[in-house]
Amino acid sequence: MDWEYIDLHAKQWVMEAGDKIRDSFNKTLNIQTKSDPNDLVTNIDKEIEQFFIGKIRGTFSNHRILGEEGFGDAVSDLDGVVWIIDPIDGTMNFIHQQRNFAISLAVYEKGIGKIGIIYDVVHGELYHAIDGKGAFMNDMQLPSLSKKTVKESIIALNATWVMENRRIDHNLIIPLVRDARGTRSYGTAALEMVFVATGRVDAYISMRLSPWDVAAGAVIINELGGVVTNLRGEKLDFLSQDSLLTAKPGLHQTILNDYLKEGKW
């Protein structure tokens, strides 16, 4: 498989999609809800996913597509080559802020991440990696991730998880927040994962994400020596919703062992 050829096309399409999103900023959005009133989707999300599907099917007709908005294939396994796409990760931010959102695109073969691309449309930052060939922000190669302690770390974490909730015992998270140097929340899994990749934050924790939220970021972080698992320390399968713990090496194991090991998910 010529992954550089596939990557070249994928990056070109992502940049074109970014132009389309920027062109939409002055237009009226058609906003709908999905699973709950805060699970939003716009006409732009749908149009961008359909744009990608048209490009992929026209160029790589034997590849399958798993997309957030459901315009791709009914994917129940990762056999062969599967593209995993989130046209706009952080739709609520896109609607309310016109920033802090990203295009997330990954290509997997037999369940192994081969290409990961995340595009911060507003800031013009293209994060990308091909398995075994390093990870980059635009043309700048990113350095491998180094170890850090909890006390030195900034952790990306939604405030929801330090309040009583139905997904995790918040008493497990409170000591981690107390011990860390600081916490942040950006409202977009794709960007929070590349912030781990670039060292802007040191770990990211979430209780429920979908494959298109994390597939591209996992390729980039793995390429830099970081660790990506669920909160039980298990590998993600990229076919179902799951929790997420991604962090620098060493820090990941510390969080898992010292803070989360008694948890029930």
PDB file of C-alpha atoms in Angstrom, residues 17 20-21 24 29-34 39-54 65 67-72 85-89 91 94-95 103:
ATOM      1  CA  ALA A  17     -12.601  21.089   3.352  1.00  0.00           C
ATOM      2  CA  LYS A  20     -15.241  25.314   2.658  1.00  0.00           C
ATOM      3  CA  ILE A  21     -15.692  25.644   6.420  1.00  0.00           C
ATOM      4  CA  SER A  24     -19.341  29.218   5.775  1.00  0.00           C
ATOM      5  CA  LEU A  29     -26.234  27.607   9.753  1.00  0.00           C
ATOM      6  CA  ASN A  30     -28.959  24.988   9.789  1.00  0.00           C
ATOM      7  CA  ILE A  31     -28.492  23.575  13.313  1.00  0.00           C
ATOM      8  CA  GLN A  32     -30.090  20.318  14.458  1.00  0.00           C
ATOM      9  CA  THR A  33     -29.780  18.119  17.548  1.00  0.00           C
ATOM     10  CA  LYS A  34     -28.915  14.425  17.615  1.00  0.00           C
ATOM     11  CA  ASP A  39     -25.350  17.022  20.677  1.00  0.00           C
ATOM     12  CA  LEU A  40     -25.425  19.371  17.711  1.00  0.00           C
ATOM     13  CA  VAL A  41     -24.963  18.952  13.983  1.00  0.00           C
ATOM     14  CA  THR A  42     -25.052  21.559  11.224  1.00  0.00           C
ATOM     15  CA  ASN A  43     -25.538  21.472   7.495  1.00  0.00           C
ATOM     16  CA  ILE A  44     -21.789  22.157   7.212  1.00  0.00           C
ATOM     17  CA  ASP A  45     -20.911  18.974   9.164  1.00  0.00           C
ATOM     18  CA  LYS A  46     -23.028  17.002   6.716  1.00  0.00           C
ATOM     19  CA  GLU A  47     -21.715  18.755   3.616  1.00  0.00           C
ATOM     20  CA  ILE A  48     -18.084  18.264   4.622  1.00  0.00           C
ATOM     21  CA  GLU A  49     -18.563  14.553   5.317  1.00  0.00           C
ATOM     22  CA  GLN A  50     -20.270  14.126   1.951  1.00  0.00           C
ATOM     23  CA  PHE A  51     -17.381  16.013   0.326  1.00  0.00           C
ATOM     24  CA  PHE A  52     -14.874  13.549   1.797  1.00  0.00           C
ATOM     25  CA  ILE A  53     -16.978  10.539   0.830  1.00  0.00           C
ATOM     26  CA  GLY A  54     -17.192  11.704  -2.748  1.00  0.00           C
ATOM     27  CA  ILE A  65     -15.651   4.895   5.253  1.00  0.00           C
ATOM     28  CA  GLY A  67     -18.130   8.856   9.346  1.00  0.00           C
ATOM     29  CA  GLU A  68     -19.792  10.609  12.264  1.00  0.00           C
ATOM     30  CA  GLU A  69     -22.778  11.853  10.293  1.00  0.00           C
ATOM     31  CA  GLY A  70     -23.624   8.407   8.888  1.00  0.00           C
ATOM     32  CA  PHE A  71     -23.104   9.013   5.175  1.00  0.00           C
ATOM     33  CA  GLY A  72     -20.385   6.370   4.884  1.00  0.00           C
ATOM     34  CA  ILE A  85     -13.817  10.807   9.593  1.00  0.00           C
ATOM     35  CA  ASP A  86     -15.173  13.554  11.821  1.00  0.00           C
ATOM     36  CA  PRO A  87     -15.946  16.485   9.490  1.00  0.00           C
ATOM     37  CA  ILE A  88     -16.115  18.972  12.376  1.00  0.00           C
ATOM     38  CA  ASP A  89     -14.971  17.815  15.797  1.00  0.00           C
ATOM     39  CA  THR A  91     -19.433  21.366  16.558  1.00  0.00           C
ATOM     40  CA  PHE A  94     -17.929  25.852  15.727  1.00  0.00           C
ATOM     41  CA  ILE A  95     -21.461  27.181  16.249  1.00  0.00           C
ATOM     42  CA  ILE A 103     -11.327  18.262  10.964  1.00  0.00           C
TER      43      ILE A 103
END
